[in-house]
PDB file of C-alpha atoms in Angstrom:
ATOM      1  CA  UNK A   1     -26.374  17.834   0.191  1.00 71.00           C
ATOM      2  CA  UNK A   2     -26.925  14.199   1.249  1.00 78.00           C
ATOM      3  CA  UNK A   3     -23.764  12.023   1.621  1.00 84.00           C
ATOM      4  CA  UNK A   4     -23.661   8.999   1.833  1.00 86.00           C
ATOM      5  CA  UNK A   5     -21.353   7.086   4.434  1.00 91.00           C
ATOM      6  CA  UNK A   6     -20.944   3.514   5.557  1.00 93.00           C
ATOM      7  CA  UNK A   7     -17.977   1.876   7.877  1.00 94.00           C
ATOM      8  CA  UNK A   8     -15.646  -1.088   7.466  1.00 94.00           C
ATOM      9  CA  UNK A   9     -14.080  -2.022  10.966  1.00 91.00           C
ATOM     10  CA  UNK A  10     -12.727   1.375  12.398  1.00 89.00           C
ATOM     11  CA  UNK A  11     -13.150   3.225   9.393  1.00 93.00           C
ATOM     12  CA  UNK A  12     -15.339   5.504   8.166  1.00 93.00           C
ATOM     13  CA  UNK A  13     -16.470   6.254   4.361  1.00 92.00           C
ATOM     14  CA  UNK A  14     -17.996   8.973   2.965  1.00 89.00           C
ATOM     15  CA  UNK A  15     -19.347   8.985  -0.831  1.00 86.00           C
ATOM     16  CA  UNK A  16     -20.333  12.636  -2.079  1.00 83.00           C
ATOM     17  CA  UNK A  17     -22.281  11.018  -4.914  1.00 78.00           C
ATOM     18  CA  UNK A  18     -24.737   8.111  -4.933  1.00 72.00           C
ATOM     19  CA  UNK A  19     -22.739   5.124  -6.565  1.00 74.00           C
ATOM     20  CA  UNK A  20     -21.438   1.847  -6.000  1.00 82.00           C
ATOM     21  CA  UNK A  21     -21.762   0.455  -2.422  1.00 90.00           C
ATOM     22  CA  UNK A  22     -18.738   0.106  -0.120  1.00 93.00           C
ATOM     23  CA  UNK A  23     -19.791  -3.493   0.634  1.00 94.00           C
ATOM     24  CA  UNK A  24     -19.201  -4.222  -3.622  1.00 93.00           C
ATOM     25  CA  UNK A  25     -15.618  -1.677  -3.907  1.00 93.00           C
ATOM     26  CA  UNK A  26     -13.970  -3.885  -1.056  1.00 96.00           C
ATOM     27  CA  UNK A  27     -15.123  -6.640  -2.114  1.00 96.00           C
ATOM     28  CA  UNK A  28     -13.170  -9.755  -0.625  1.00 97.00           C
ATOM     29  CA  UNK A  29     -10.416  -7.019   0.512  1.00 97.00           C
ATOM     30  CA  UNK A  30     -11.951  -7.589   4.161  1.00 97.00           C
ATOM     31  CA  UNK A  31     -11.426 -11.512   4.362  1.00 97.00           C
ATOM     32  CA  UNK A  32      -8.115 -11.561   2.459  1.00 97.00           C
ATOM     33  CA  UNK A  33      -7.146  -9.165   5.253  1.00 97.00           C
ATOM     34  CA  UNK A  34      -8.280 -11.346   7.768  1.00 95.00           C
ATOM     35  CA  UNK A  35      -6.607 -13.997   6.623  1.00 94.00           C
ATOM     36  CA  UNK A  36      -3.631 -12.115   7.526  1.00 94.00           C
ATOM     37  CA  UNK A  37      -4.356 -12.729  11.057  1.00 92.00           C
ATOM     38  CA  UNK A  38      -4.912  -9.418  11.674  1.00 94.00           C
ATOM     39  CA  UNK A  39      -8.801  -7.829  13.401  1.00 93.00           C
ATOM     40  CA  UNK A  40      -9.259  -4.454  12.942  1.00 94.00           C
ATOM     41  CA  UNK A  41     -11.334  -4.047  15.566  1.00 91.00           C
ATOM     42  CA  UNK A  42      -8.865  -4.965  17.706  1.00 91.00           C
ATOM     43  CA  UNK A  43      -6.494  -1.763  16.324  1.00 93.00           C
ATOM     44  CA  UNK A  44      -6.039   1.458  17.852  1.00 92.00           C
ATOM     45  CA  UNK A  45      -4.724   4.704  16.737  1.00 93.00           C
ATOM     46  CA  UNK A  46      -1.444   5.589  17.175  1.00 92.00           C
ATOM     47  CA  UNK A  47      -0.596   8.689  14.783  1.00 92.00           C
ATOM     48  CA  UNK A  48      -1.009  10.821  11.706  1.00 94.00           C
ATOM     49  CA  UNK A  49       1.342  12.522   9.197  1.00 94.00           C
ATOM     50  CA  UNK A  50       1.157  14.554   6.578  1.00 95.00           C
ATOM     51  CA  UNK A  51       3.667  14.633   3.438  1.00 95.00           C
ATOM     52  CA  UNK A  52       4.828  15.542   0.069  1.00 95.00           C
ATOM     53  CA  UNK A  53       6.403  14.284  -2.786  1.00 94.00           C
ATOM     54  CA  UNK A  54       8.005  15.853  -6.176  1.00 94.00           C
ATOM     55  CA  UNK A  55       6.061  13.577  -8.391  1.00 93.00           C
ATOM     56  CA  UNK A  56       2.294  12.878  -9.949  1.00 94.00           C
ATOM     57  CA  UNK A  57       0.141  10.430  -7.904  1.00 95.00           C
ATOM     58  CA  UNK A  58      -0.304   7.806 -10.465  1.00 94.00           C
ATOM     59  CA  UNK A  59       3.424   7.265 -10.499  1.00 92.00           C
ATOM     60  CA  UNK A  60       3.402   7.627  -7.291  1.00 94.00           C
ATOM     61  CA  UNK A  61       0.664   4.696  -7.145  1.00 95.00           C
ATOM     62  CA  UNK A  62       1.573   2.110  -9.968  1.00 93.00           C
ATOM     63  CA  UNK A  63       5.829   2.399  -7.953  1.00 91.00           C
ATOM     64  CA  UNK A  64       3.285   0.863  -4.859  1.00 94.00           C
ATOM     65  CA  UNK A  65       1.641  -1.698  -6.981  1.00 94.00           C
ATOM     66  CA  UNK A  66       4.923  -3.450  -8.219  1.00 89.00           C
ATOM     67  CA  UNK A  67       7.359  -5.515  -5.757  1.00 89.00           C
ATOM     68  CA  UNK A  68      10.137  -6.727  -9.056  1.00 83.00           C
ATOM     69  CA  UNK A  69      12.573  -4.128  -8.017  1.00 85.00           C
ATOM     70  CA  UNK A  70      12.197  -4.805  -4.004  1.00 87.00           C
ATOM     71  CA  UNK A  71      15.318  -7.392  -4.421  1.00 85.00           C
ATOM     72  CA  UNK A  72      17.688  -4.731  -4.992  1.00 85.00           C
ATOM     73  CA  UNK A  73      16.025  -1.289  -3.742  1.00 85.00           C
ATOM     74  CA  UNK A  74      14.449  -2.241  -0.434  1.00 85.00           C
ATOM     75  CA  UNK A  75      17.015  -5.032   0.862  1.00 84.00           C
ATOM     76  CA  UNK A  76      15.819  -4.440   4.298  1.00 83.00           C
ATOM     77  CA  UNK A  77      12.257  -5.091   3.448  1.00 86.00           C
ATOM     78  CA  UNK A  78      13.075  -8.243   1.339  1.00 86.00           C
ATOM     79  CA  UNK A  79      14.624  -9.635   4.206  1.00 85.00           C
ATOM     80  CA  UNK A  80      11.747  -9.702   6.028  1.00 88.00           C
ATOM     81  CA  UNK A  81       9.543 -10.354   2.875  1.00 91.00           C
ATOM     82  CA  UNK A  82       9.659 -13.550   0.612  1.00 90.00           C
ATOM     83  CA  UNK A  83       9.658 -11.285  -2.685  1.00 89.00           C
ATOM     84  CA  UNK A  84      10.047 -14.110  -4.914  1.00 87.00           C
ATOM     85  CA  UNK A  85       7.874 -14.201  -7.667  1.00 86.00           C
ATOM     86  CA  UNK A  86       6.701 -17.922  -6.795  1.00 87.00           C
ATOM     87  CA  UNK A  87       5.414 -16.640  -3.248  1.00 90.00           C
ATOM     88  CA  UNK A  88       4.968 -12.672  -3.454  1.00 92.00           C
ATOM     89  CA  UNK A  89       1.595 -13.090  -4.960  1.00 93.00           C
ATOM     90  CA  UNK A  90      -0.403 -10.056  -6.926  1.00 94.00           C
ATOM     91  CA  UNK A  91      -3.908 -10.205  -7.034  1.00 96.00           C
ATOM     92  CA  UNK A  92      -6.088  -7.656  -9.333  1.00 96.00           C
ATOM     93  CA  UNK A  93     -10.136  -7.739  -8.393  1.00 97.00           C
ATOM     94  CA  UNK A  94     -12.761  -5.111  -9.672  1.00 95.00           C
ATOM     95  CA  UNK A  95     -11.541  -1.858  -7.418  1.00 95.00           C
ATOM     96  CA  UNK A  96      -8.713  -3.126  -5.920  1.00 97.00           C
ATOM     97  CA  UNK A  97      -5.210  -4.736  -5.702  1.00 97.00           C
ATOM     98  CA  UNK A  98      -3.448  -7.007  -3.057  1.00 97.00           C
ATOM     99  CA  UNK A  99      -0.101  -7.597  -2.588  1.00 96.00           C
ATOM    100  CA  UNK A 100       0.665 -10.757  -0.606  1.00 96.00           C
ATOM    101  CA  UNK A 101       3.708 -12.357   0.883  1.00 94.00           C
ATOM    102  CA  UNK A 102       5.034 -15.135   3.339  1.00 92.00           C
ATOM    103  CA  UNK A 103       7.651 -13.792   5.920  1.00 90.00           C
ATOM    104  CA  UNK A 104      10.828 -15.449   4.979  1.00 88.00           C
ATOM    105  CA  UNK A 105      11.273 -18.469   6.980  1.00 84.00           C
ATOM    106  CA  UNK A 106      15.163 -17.111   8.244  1.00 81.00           C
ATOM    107  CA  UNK A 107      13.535 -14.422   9.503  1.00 80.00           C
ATOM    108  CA  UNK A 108      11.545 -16.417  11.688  1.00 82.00           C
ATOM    109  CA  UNK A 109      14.509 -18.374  12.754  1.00 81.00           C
ATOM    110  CA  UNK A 110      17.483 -15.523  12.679  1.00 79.00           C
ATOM    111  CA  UNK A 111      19.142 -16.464  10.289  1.00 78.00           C
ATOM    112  CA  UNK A 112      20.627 -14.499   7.545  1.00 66.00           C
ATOM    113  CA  UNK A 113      20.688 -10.773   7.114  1.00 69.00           C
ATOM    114  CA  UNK A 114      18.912  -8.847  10.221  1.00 68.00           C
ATOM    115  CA  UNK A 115      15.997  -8.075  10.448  1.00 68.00           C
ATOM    116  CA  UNK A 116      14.708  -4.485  11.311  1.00 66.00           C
ATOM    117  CA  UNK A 117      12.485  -5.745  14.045  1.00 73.00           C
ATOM    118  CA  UNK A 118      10.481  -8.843  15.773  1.00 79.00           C
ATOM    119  CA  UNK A 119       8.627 -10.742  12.852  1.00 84.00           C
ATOM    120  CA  UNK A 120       6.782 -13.196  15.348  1.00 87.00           C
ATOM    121  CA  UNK A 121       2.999 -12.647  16.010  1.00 87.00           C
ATOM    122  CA  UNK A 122      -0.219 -12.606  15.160  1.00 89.00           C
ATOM    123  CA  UNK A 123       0.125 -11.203  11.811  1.00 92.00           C
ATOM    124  CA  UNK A 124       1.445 -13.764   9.336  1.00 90.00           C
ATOM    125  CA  UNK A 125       1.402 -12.106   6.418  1.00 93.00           C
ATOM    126  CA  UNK A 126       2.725  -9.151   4.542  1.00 95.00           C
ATOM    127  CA  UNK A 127       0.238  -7.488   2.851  1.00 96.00           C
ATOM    128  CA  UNK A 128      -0.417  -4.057   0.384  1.00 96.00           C
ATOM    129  CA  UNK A 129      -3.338  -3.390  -0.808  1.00 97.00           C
ATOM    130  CA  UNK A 130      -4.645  -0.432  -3.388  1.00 98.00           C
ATOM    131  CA  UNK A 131      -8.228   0.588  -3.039  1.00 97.00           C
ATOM    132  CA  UNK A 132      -9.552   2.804  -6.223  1.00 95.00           C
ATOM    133  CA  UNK A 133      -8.718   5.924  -6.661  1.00 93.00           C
ATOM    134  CA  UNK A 134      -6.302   7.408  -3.980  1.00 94.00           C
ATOM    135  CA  UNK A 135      -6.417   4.606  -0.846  1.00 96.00           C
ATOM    136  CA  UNK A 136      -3.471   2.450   0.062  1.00 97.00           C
ATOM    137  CA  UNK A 137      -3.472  -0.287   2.962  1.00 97.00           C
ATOM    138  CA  UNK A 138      -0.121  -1.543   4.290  1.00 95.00           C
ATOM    139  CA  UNK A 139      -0.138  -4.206   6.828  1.00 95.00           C
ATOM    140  CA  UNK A 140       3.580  -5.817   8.023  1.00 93.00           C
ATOM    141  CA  UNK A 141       4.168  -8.891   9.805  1.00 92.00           C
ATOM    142  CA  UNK A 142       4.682  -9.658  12.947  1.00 91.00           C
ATOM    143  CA  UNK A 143       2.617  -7.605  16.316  1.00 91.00           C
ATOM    144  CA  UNK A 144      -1.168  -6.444  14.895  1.00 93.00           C
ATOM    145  CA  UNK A 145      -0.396  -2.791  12.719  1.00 93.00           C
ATOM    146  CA  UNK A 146      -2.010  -1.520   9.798  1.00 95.00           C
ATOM    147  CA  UNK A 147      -0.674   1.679   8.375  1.00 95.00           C
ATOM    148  CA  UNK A 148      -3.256   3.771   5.514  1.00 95.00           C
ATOM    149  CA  UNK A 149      -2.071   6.264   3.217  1.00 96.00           C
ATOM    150  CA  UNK A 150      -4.405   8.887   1.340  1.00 96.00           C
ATOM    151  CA  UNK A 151      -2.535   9.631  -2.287  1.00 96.00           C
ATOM    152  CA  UNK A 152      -3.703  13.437  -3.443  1.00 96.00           C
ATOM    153  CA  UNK A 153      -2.792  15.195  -6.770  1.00 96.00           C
ATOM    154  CA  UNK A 154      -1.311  18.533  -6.090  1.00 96.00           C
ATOM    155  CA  UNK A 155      -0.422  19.487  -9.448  1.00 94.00           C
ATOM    156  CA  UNK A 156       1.026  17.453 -12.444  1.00 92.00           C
ATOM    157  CA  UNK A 157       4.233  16.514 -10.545  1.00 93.00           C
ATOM    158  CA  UNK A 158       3.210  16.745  -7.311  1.00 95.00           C
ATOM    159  CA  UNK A 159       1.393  15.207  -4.786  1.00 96.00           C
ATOM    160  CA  UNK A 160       0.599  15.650  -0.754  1.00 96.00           C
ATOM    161  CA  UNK A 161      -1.755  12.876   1.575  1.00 96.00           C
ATOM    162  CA  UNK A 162      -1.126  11.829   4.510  1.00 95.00           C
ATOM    163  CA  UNK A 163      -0.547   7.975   6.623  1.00 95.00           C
ATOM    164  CA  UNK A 164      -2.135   6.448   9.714  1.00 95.00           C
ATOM    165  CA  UNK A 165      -0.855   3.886  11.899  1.00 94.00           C
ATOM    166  CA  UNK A 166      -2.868   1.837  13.711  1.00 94.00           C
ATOM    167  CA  UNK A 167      -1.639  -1.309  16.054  1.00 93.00           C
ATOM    168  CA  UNK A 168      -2.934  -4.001  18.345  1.00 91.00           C
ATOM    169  CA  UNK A 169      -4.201  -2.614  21.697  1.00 84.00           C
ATOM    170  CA  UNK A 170      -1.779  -5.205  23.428  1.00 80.00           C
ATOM    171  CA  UNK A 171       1.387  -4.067  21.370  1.00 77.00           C
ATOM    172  CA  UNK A 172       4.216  -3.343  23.721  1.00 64.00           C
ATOM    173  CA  UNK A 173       6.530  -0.539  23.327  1.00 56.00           C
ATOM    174  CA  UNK A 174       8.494   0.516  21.407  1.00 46.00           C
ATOM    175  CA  UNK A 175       6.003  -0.856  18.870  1.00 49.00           C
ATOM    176  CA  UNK A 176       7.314  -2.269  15.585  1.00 44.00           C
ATOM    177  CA  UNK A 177       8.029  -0.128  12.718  1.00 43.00           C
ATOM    178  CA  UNK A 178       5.499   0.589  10.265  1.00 39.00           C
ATOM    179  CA  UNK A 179       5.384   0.038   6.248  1.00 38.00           C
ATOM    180  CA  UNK A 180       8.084   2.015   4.590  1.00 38.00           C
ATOM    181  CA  UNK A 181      10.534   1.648   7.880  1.00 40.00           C
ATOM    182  CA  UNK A 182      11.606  -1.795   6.530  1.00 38.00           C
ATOM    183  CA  UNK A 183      12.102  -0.536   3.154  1.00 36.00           C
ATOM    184  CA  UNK A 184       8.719  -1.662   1.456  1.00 37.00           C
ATOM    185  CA  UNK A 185       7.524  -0.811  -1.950  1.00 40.00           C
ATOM    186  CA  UNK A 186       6.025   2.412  -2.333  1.00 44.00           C
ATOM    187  CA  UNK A 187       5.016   4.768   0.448  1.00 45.00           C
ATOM    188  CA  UNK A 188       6.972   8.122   1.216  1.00 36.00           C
ATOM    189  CA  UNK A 189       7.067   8.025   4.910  1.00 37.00           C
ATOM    190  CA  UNK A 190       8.947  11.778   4.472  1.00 30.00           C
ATOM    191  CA  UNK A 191      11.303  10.995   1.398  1.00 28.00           C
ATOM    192  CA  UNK A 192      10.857  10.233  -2.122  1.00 36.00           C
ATOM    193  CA  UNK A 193       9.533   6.992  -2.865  1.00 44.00           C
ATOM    194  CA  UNK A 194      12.286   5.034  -4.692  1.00 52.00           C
ATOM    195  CA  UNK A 195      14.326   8.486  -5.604  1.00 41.00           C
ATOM    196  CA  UNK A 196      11.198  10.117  -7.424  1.00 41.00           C
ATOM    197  CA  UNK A 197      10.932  13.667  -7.755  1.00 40.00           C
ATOM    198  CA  UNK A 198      15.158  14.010  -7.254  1.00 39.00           C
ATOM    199  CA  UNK A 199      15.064  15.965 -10.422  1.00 41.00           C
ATOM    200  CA  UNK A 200      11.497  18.334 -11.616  1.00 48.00           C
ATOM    201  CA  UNK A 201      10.264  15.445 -13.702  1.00 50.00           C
ATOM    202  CA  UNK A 202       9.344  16.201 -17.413  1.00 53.00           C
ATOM    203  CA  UNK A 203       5.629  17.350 -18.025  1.00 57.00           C
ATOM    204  CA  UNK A 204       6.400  15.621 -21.693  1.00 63.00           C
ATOM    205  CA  UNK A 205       3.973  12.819 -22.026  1.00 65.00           C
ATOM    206  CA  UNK A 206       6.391   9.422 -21.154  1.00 66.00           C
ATOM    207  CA  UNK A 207       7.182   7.302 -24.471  1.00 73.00           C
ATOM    208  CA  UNK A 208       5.500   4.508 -24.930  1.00 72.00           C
ATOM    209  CA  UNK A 209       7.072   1.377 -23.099  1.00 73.00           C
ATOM    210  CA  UNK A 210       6.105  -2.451 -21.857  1.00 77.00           C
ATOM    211  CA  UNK A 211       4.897  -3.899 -18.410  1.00 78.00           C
ATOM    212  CA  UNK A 212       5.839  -7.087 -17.320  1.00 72.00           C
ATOM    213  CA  UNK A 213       2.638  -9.213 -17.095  1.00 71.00           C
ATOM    214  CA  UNK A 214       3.921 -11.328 -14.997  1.00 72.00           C
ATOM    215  CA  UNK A 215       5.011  -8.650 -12.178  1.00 76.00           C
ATOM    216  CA  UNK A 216       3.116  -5.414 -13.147  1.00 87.00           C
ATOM    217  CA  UNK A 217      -0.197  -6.816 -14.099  1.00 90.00           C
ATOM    218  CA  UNK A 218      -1.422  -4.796 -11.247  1.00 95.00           C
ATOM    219  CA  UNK A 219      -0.012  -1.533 -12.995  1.00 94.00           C
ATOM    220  CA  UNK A 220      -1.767  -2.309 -15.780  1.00 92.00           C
ATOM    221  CA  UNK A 221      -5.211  -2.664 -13.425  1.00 95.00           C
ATOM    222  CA  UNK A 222      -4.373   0.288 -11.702  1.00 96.00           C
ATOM    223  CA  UNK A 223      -3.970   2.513 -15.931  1.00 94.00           C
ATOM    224  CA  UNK A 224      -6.741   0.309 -17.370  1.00 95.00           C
ATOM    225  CA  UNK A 225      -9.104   1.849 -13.937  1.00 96.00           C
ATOM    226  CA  UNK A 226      -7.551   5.783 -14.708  1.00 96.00           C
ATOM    227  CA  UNK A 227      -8.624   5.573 -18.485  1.00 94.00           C
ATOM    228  CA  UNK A 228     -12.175   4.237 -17.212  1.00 94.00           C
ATOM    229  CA  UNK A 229     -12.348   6.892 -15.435  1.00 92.00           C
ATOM    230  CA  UNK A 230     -11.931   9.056 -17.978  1.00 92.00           C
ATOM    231  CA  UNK A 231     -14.099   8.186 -20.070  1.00 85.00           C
TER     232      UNK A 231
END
C-alpha cells in the first residue's frame, strides 16, 4: 500500500491515506517556532519514553491546551513562565494550537522564587503546541530542547504514547530539564497529569458545563476538530 511521507526539520511523517499535505497541517507552526529562537536542525536526540495514564486522551489533551490553572498547580513552571493572561498568549489556526509565553523577567535576573534551572539562551520563548489528532510539541526556555509527545487511546479511560527529547548539539551537561520537569501544563512525564486518573474515572458521559473563552478557546478548537472528525 502506498504511503505517503514528507519531513519537517528532523522529523519524519507518514500519512496512510492520501489527504491534506504536511506543508498545509503545520501551517505557520514552523516559523512561530522559529521565532522562538530555536533550529531544529540544529537538535539532536537525546531519549525516548514510554508511559501511561488512567484517563481518555482527549482529557488528557484539552488539560495540555489550557495554562488558567498553571498559577496555582504548576508554581514551579509559572516561575519560569509569565502565565498571565496579558502575555501567555493562545493561538488556534486550522490543525493546530500554540501556546506562547515570555520568560518572566525575575527569572532572568534571580529574583524571586527559584528557578528549576538556567533560563538564559538561545531559546526565548516558552512554547506548546498541539498538532491534530494525537501530536504535542513542548519547547522550554533557555539552552535549544524540544521535547514531542505521541497521545494514544488505550481504551475509554486510558491512554499510553510516548515523549522525545531533543536538545542543541552544543548543550552542556547536565542538560536542562525538559517540559513537565518545571511543572508545565499537561504532559505525564511518568505521573498523572494534574492528578487525573487518581480515582477509575466515570464512563458516564460528563454534564454539560462552560469554557472560558478567554482561556480555553483552544479547548474548544481542540472538541470543535473531534466532532469534525466524526462526522
Amino acid at each position: 500500500m502506498p504511503v505517503s511521507v514528507d519531513t519537517w526539520g528532523p522529523f519524519v511523517f507518514a500519512n496512510l491515506e492520501a489527504g491534506t499535505p504536511l506543508s498545509r497541517v503545520l501551517g505557520e507552526l514552523p516559523a512561530i517556532i522559529g521565532r522562538s529562537g530555536l533550529r531544529l536542525d540544529d537538535l539532536r536526540f537525546s531519549g525516548r519514553e514510554e508511559w501511561t495514564a488512567g484517563a481518555n486522551w482527549k482529557v488528557m489533551i484539552e488539560n495540555f491546551l489550557e495554562c488558567y490553572h498553571c498559577p496555582v498547580q504548576h508554581p514551579g513552571f509559572s516561575a519560569v513562565v509569565d502565565v498571565a493572561e496579558e502575555s501567555y498568549g493562545l493561538h488556534a489556526h486550522e490543525w493546530f494550537s500554540s501556546q506562547v509565553a515570555p520568560v518572566r523577567a525575575s527569572a532572568l535576573e534571580g529574583r524571586g522564587r527559584k528557578t528549576a534551572y538556567d533560563v538564559h539562551g538561545a531559546v526565548t520563548q516558552a512554547q506548546y503546541h498541539y498538532l491534530w489528532p494525537s501530536l504535542t510539541i513542548s519547547i522550554n526556555p533557555g539552552h535549544p530542547n524540544l521535547s514531542l509527545d505521541v497521545w494514544m487511546p488505550d481504551g475509554p479511560d486510558r491512554t499510553r504514547g510516548f515523549s522525545e527529547h531533543y536538545f542543541g548539539a552544543d548543550v552542556p551537561g547536565p542538560r536542562p530539564p525538559g517540559h513537565h520537569r518545571i511543572q508545565s501544563p499537561g504532559r505525564p512525564r511518568g505521573r498523572r497529569p494534574d492528578g487525573l486518573g487518581a480515582a477509575r474515572p466515570s464512563r458516564r458521559p460528563a454534564r454539560p458545563g462552560r469554557l472560558l473563552t478567554a482561556s480555553e478557546h483552544l479547548v474548544i478548537h481542540f472538541q470543535k476538530l473531534v466532532l469534525s472528525a466524526l462526522g
